[in-house]
PDB file of C-alpha atoms in Angstrom:
ATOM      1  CA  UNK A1257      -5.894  10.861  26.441  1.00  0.00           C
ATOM      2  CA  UNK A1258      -4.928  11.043  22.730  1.00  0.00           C
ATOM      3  CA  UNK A1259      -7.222  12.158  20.020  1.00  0.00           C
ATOM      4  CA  UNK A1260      -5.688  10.228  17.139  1.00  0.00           C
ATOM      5  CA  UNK A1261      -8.384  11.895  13.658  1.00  0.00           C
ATOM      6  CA  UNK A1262      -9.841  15.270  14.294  1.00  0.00           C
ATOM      7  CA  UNK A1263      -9.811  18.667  11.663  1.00  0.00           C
ATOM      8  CA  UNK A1264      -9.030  21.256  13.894  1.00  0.00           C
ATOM      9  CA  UNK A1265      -8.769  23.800  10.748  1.00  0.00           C
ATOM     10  CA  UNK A1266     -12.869  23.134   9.887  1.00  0.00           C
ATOM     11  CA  UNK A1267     -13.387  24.680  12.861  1.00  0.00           C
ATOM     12  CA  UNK A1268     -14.119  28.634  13.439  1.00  0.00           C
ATOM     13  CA  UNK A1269     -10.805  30.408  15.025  1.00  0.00           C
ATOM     14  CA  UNK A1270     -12.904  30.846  18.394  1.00  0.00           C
ATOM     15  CA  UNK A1271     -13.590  27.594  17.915  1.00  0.00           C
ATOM     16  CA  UNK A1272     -10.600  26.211  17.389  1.00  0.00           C
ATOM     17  CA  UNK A1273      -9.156  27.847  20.227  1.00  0.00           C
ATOM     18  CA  UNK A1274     -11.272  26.480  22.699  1.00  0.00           C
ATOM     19  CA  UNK A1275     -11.489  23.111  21.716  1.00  0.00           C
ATOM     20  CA  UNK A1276      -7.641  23.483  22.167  1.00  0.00           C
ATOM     21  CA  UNK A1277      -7.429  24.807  25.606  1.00  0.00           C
ATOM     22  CA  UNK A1278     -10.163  21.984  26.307  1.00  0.00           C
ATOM     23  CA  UNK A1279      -7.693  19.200  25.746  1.00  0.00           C
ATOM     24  CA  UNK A1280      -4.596  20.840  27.346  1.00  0.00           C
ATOM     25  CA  UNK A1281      -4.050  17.616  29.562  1.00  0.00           C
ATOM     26  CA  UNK A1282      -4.149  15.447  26.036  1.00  0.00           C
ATOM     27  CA  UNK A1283      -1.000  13.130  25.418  1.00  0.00           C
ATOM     28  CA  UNK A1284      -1.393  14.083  21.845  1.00  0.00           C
ATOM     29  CA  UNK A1285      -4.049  14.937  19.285  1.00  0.00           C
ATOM     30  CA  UNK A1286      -3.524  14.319  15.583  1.00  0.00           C
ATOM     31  CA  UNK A1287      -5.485  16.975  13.107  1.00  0.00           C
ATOM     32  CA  UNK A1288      -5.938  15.816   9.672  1.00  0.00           C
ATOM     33  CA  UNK A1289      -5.218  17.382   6.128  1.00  0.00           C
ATOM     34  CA  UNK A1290      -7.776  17.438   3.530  1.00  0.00           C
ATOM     35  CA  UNK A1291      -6.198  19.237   0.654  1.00  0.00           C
ATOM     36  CA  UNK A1292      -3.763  21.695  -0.067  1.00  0.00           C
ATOM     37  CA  UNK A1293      -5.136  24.872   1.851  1.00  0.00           C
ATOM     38  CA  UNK A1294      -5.913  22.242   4.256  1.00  0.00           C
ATOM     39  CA  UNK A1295      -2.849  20.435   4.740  1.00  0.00           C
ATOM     40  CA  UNK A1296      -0.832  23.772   5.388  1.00  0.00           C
ATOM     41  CA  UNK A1297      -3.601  25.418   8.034  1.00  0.00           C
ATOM     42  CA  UNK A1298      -3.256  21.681   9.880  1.00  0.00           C
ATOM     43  CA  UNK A1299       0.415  22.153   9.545  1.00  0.00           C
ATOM     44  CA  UNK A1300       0.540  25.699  11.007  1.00  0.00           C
ATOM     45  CA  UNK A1301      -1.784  24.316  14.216  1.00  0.00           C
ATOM     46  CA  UNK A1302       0.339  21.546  14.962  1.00  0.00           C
ATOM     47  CA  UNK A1303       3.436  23.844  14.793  1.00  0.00           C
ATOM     48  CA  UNK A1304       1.854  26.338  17.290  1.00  0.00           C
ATOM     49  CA  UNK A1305       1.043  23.759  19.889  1.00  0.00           C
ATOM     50  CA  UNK A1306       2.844  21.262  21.087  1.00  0.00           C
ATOM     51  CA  UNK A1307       0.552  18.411  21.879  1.00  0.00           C
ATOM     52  CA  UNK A1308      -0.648  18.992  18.574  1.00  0.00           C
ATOM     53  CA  UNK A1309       0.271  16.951  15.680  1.00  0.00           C
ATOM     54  CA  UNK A1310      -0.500  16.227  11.628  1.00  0.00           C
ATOM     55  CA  UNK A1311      -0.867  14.319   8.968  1.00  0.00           C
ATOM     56  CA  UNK A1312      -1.477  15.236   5.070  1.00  0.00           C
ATOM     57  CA  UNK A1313      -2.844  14.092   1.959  1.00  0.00           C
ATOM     58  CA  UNK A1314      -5.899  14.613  -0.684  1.00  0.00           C
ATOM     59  CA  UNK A1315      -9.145  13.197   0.757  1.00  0.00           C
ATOM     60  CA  UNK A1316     -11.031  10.678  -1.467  1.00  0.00           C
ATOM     61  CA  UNK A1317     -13.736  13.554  -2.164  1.00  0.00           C
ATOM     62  CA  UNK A1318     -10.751  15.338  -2.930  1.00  0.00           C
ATOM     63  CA  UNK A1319      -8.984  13.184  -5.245  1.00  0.00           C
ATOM     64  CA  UNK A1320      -9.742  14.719  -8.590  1.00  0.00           C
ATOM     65  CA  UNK A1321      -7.370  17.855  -7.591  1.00  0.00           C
ATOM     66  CA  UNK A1322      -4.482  15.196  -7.942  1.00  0.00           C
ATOM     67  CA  UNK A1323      -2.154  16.659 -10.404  1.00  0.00           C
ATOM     68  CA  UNK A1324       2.407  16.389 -10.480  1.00  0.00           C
ATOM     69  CA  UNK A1325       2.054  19.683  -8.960  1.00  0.00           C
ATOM     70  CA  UNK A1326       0.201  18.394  -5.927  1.00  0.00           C
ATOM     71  CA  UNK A1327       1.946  15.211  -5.649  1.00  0.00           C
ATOM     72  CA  UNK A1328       4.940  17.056  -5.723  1.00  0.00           C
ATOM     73  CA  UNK A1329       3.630  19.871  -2.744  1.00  0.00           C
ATOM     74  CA  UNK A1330       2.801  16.456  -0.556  1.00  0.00           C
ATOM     75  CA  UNK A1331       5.868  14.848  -0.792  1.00  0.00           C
ATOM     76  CA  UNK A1332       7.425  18.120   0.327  1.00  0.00           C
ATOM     77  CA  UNK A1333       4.808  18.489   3.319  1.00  0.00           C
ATOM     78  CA  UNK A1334       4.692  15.241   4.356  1.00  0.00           C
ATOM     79  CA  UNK A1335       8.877  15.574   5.397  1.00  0.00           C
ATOM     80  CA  UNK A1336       7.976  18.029   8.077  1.00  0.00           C
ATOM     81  CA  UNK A1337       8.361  17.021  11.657  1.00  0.00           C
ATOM     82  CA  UNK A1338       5.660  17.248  12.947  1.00  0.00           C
ATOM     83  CA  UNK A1339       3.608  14.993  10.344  1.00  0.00           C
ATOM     84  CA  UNK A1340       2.536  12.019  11.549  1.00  0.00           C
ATOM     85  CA  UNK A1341       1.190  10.404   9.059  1.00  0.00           C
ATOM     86  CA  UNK A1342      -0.983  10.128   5.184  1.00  0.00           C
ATOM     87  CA  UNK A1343      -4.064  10.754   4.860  1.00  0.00           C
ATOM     88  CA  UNK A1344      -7.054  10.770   5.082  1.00  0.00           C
ATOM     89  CA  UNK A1345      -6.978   8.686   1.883  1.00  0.00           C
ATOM     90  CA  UNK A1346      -9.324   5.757   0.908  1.00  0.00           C
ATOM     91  CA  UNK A1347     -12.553   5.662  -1.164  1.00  0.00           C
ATOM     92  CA  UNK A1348     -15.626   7.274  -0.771  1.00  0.00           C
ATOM     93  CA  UNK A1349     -18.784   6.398  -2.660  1.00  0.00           C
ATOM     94  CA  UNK A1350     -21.323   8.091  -0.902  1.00  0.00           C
ATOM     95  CA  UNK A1351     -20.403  12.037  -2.012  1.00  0.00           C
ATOM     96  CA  UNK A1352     -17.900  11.453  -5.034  1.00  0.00           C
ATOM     97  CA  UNK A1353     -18.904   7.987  -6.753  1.00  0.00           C
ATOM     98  CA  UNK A1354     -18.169   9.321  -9.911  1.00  0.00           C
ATOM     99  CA  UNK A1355     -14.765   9.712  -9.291  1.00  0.00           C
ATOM    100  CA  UNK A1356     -13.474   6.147  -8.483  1.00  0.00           C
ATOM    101  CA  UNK A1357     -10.436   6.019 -10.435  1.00  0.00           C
ATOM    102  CA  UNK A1358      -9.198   9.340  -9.675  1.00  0.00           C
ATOM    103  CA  UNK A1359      -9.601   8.099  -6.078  1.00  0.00           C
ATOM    104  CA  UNK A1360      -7.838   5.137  -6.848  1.00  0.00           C
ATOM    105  CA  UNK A1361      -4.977   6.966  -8.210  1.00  0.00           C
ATOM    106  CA  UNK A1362      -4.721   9.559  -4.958  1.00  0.00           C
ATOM    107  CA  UNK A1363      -5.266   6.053  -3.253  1.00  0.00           C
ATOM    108  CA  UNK A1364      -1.900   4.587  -4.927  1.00  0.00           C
ATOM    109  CA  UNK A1365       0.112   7.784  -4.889  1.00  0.00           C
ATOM    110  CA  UNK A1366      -0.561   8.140  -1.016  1.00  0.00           C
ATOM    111  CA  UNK A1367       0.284   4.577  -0.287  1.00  0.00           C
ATOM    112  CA  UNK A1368       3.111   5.319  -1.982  1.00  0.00           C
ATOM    113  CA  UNK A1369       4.200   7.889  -0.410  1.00  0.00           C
ATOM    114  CA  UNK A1370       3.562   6.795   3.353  1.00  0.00           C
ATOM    115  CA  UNK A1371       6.155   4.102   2.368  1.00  0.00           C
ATOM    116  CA  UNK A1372       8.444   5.777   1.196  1.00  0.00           C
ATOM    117  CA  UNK A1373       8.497   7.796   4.671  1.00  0.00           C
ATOM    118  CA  UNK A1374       7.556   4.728   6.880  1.00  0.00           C
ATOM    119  CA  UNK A1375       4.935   6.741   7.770  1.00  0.00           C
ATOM    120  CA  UNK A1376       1.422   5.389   8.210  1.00  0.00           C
ATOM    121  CA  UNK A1377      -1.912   6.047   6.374  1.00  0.00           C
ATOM    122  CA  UNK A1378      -4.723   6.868   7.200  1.00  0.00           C
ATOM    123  CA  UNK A1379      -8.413   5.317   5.780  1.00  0.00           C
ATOM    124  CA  UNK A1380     -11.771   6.798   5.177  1.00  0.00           C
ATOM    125  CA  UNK A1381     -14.457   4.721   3.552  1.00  0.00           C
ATOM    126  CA  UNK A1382     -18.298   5.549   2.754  1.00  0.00           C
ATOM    127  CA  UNK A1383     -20.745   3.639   0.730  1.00  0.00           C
ATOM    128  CA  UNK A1384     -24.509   4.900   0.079  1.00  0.00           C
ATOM    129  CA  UNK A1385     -26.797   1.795  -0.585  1.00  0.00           C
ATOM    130  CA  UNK A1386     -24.248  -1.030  -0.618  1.00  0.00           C
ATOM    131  CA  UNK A1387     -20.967  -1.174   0.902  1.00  0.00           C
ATOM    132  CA  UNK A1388     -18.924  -1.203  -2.230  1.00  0.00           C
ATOM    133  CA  UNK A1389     -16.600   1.597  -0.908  1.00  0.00           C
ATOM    134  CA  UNK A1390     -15.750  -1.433   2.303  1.00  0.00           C
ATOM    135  CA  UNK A1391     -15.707  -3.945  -0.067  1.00  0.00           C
ATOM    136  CA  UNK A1392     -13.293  -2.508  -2.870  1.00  0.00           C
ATOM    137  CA  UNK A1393     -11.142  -1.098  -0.213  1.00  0.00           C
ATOM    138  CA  UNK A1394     -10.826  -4.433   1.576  1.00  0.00           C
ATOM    139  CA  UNK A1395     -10.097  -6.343  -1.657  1.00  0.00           C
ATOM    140  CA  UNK A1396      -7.294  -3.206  -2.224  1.00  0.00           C
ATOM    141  CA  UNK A1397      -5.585  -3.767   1.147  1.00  0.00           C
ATOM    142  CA  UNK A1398      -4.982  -7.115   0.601  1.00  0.00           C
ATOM    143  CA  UNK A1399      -3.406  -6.278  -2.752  1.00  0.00           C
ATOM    144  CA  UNK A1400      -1.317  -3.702  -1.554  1.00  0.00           C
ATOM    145  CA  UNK A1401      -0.667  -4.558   2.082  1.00  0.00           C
ATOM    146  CA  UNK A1402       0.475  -1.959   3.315  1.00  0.00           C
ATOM    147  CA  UNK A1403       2.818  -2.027   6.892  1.00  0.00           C
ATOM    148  CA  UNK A1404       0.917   0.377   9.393  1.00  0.00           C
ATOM    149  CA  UNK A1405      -2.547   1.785   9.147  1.00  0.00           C
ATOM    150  CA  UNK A1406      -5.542   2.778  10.526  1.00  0.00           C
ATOM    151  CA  UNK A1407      -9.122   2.085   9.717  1.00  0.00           C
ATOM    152  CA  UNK A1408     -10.813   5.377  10.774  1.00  0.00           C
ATOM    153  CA  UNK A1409     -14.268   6.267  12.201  1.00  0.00           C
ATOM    154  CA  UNK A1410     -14.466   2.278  11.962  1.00  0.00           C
ATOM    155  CA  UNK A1411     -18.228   1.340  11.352  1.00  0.00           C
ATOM    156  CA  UNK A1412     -17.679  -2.274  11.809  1.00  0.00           C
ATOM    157  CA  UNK A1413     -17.462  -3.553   8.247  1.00  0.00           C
ATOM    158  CA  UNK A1414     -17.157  -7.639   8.718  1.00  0.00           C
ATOM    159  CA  UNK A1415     -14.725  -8.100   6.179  1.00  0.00           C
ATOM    160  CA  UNK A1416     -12.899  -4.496   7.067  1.00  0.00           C
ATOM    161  CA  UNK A1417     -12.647  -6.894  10.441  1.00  0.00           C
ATOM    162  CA  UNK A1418     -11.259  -9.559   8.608  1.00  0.00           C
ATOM    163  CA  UNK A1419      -8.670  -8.063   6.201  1.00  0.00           C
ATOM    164  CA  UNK A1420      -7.640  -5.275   9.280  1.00  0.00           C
ATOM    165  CA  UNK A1421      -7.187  -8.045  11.590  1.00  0.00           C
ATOM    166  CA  UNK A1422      -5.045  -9.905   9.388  1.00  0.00           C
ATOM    167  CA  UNK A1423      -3.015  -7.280   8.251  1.00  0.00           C
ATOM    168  CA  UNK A1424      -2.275  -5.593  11.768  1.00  0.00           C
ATOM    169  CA  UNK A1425      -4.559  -2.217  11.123  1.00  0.00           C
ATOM    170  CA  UNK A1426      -5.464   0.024  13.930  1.00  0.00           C
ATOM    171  CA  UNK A1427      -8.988   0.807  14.296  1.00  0.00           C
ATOM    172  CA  UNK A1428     -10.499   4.066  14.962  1.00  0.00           C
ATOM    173  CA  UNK A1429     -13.762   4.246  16.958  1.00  0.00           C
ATOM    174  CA  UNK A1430     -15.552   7.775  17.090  1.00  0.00           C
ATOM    175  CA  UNK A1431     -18.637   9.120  18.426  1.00  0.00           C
ATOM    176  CA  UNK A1432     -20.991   6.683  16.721  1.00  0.00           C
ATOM    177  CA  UNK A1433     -19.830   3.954  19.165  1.00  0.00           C
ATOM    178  CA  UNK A1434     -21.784   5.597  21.855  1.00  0.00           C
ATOM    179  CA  UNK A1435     -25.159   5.756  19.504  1.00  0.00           C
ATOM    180  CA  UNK A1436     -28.136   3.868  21.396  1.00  0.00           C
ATOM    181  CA  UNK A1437     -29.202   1.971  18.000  1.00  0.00           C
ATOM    182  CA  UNK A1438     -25.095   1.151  17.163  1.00  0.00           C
ATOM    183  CA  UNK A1439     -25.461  -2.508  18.765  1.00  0.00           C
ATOM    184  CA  UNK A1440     -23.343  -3.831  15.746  1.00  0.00           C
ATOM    185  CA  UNK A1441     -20.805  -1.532  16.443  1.00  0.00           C
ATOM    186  CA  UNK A1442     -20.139  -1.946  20.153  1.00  0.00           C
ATOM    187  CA  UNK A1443     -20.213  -6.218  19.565  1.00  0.00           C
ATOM    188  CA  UNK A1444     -17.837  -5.274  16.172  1.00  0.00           C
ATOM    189  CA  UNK A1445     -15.453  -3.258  18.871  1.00  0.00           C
ATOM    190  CA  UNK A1446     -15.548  -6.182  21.333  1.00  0.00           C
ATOM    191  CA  UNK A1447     -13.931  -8.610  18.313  1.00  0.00           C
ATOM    192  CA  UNK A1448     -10.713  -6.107  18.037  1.00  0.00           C
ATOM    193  CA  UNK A1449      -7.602  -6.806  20.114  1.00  0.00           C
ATOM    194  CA  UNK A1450      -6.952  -4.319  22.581  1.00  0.00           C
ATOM    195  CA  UNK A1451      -3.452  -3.240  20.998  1.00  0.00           C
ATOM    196  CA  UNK A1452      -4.848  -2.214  18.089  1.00  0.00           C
ATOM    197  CA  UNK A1453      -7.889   0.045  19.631  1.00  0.00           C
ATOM    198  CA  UNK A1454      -7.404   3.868  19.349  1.00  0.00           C
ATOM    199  CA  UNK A1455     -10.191   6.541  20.051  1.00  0.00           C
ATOM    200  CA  UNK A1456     -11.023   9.758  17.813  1.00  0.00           C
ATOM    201  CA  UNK A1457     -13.497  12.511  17.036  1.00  0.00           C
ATOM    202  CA  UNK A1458     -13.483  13.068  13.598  1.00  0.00           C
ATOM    203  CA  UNK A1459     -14.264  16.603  15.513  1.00  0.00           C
ATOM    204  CA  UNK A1460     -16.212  18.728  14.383  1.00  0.00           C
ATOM    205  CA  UNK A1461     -18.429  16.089  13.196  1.00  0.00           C
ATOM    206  CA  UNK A1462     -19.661  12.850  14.580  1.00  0.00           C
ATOM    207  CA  UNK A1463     -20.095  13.808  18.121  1.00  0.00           C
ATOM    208  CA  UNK A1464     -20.864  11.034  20.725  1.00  0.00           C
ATOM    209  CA  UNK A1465     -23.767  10.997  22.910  1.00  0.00           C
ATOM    210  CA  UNK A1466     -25.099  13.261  24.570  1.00  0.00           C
ATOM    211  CA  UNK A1467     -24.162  15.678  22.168  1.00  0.00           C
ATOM    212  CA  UNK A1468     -25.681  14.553  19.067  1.00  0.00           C
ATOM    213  CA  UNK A1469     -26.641  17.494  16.796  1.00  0.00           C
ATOM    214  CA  UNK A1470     -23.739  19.601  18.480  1.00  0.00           C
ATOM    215  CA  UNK A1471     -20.366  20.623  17.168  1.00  0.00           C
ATOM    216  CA  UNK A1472     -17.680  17.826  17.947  1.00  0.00           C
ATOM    217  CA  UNK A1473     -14.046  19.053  19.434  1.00  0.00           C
ATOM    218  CA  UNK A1474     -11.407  16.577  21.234  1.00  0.00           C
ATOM    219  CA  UNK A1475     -12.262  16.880  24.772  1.00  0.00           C
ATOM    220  CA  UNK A1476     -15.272  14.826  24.308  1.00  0.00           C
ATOM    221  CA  UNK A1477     -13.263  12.029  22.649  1.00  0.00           C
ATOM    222  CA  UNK A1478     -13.640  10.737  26.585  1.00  0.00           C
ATOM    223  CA  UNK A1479     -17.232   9.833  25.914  1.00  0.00           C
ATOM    224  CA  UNK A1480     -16.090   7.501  23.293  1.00  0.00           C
ATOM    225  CA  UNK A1481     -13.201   6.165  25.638  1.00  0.00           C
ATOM    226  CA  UNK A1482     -15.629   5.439  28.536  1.00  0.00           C
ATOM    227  CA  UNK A1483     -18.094   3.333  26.046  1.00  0.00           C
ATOM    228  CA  UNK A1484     -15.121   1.261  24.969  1.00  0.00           C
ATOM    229  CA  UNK A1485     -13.579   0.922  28.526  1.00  0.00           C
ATOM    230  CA  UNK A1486     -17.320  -0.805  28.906  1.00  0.00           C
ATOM    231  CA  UNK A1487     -17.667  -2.769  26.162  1.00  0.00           C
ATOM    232  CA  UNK A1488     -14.177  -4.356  27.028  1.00  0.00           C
ATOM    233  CA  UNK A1489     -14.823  -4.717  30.831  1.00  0.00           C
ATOM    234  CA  UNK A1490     -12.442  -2.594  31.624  1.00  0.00           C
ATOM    235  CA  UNK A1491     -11.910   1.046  33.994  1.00  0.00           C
ATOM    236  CA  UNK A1492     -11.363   3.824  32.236  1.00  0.00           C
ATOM    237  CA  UNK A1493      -7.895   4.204  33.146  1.00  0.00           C
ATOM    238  CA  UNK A1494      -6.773   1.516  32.134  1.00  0.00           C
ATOM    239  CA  UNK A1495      -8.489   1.856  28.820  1.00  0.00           C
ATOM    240  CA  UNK A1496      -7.044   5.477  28.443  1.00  0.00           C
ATOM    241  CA  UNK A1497      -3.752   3.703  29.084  1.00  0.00           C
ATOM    242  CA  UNK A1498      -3.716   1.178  26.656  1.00  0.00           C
ATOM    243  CA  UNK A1499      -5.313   3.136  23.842  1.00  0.00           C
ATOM    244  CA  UNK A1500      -2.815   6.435  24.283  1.00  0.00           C
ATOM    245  CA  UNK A1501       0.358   3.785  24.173  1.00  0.00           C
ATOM    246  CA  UNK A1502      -1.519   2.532  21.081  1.00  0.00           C
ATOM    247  CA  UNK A1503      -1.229   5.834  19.386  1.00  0.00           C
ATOM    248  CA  UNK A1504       2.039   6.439  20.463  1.00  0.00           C
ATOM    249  CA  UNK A1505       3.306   2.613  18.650  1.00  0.00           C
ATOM    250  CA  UNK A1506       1.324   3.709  15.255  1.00  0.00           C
ATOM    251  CA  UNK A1507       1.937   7.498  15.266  1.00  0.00           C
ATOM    252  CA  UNK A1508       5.600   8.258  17.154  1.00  0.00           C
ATOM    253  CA  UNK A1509       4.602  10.847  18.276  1.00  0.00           C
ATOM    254  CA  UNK A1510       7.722  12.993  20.327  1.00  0.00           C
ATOM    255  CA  UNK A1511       7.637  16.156  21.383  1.00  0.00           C
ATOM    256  CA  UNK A1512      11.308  16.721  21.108  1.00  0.00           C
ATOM    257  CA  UNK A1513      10.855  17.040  17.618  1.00  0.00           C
ATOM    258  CA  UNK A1514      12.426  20.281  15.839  1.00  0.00           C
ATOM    259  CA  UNK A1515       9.790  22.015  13.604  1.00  0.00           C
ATOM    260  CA  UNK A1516      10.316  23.595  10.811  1.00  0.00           C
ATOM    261  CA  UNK A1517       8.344  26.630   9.502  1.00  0.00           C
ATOM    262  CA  UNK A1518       7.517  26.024   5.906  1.00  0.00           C
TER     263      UNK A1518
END
């Protein structure tokens, strides 16, 4: 089982701690930087357990901290071993519409920067009313094209579909797969081929059913994998198979890797 978008570090300590020792038997779980406190506490977890991996970057909500000083700190972080990837980056409309085009620049920098590395990126997108946020970002991807990347806490966009399917993204399903009322979602996740599937939390929040109004944490990223392993016909084995060797093709992750303490 691999738990490829959670934030570990918005968690209590106690918390934390359990949720870890919950997912022992995971292949790999990926926490996510935020910002810069952020990045380094999600650094420091993934260098204290082994199964436990990163990535950084300046969330859209984020993006008007973007400064030379931070781009500089992320280029640094984002050469330690144990990151995995860039991100969360993307656009978000919902909380922070007034800053677009500082979200656009942390948007550019970060693609940028995941290049450079050949590491991936990571996408977050949120609309209010409309679904300018989807549509912007779609019409961006195209533009920029970038080589590996994941669509996370998909919500079934159709043209998200479209451009992510041309372009070769991964696409993260969460807890709001399992939602009784989410019929667009489950037929959206039936349209995705199965190599490009992968399964997340976004612990602490969006918890699957039944544990709606609860605090999220990786274990449960199995109620997730069982709705998907149904939607697609599938056991649950097998569907644990073929989404943890999915992870491992867009994240490398290795546990061989030699960490360095920053």
């Amino acid at each position: 089982m691999t738990d490829t978008h959670c934030h570990l570090d918005f968690m209590e300590p106690q918390e934390t701690q359990a949720a870890i020792e919950a997912s022992m038997d995971f292949k790999a779980i990926l926490t996510i930087g935020t910002n810069p406190v952020r990045n380094r506490n999600t650094l420091a977890l993934a260098e204290a357990h082994p199964h436990i991996w990163a990535a950084v970057g300046l969330h859209p909500t984020e993006a008007q901290l973007l400064s030379p000083e931070l781009e500089a700190d992320l280029q640094h972080l984002a050469q330690h071993p144990k990151v995995r990837a860039i991100g969360e980056t993307g656009l978000d409309f919902y909380w922070t519409p007034e800053t677009r085009q500082a979200q656009y620049r942390a948007l550019d920098f970060q693609h940028q920067l995941a290049a450079s590395l050949e590491l991936p990126l990571i996408f977050h997108v949120r609309s209010k009313q409309d679904d300018l946020a989807e549509q912007e970002l779609a019409a961006w991807l195209l533009y920029n094209r970038p080589s590996r990347f994941v669509l996370h806490a998909f919500a079934g966009h159709p043209k998200l579909i479209e451009v992510g399917l041309a372009l070769g993204a991964y696409f993260g399903f969460a807890g709001p797969l399992t939602y009784k009322k989410n019929v667009a979602l489950r037929e959206a996740a039936k349209q995705i081929p199965l190599e490009r599937l992968l399964i997340e939390t976004d612990a602490p929040f969006l918890p699957p059913e039944p544990y709606r109004g609860k605090r999220n944490h990786p274990a449960l990223a199995r109620f997730t994998l069982a709705k998907l392993a149904e939607i697609r016909g599938l056991d649950l084995e097998q569907m644990e198979q073929i989404t943890d060797q999915n992870a491992q093709a867009c994240f490398a992750f290795n546990a061989d890797a030699i960490v360095n303490r920053f």
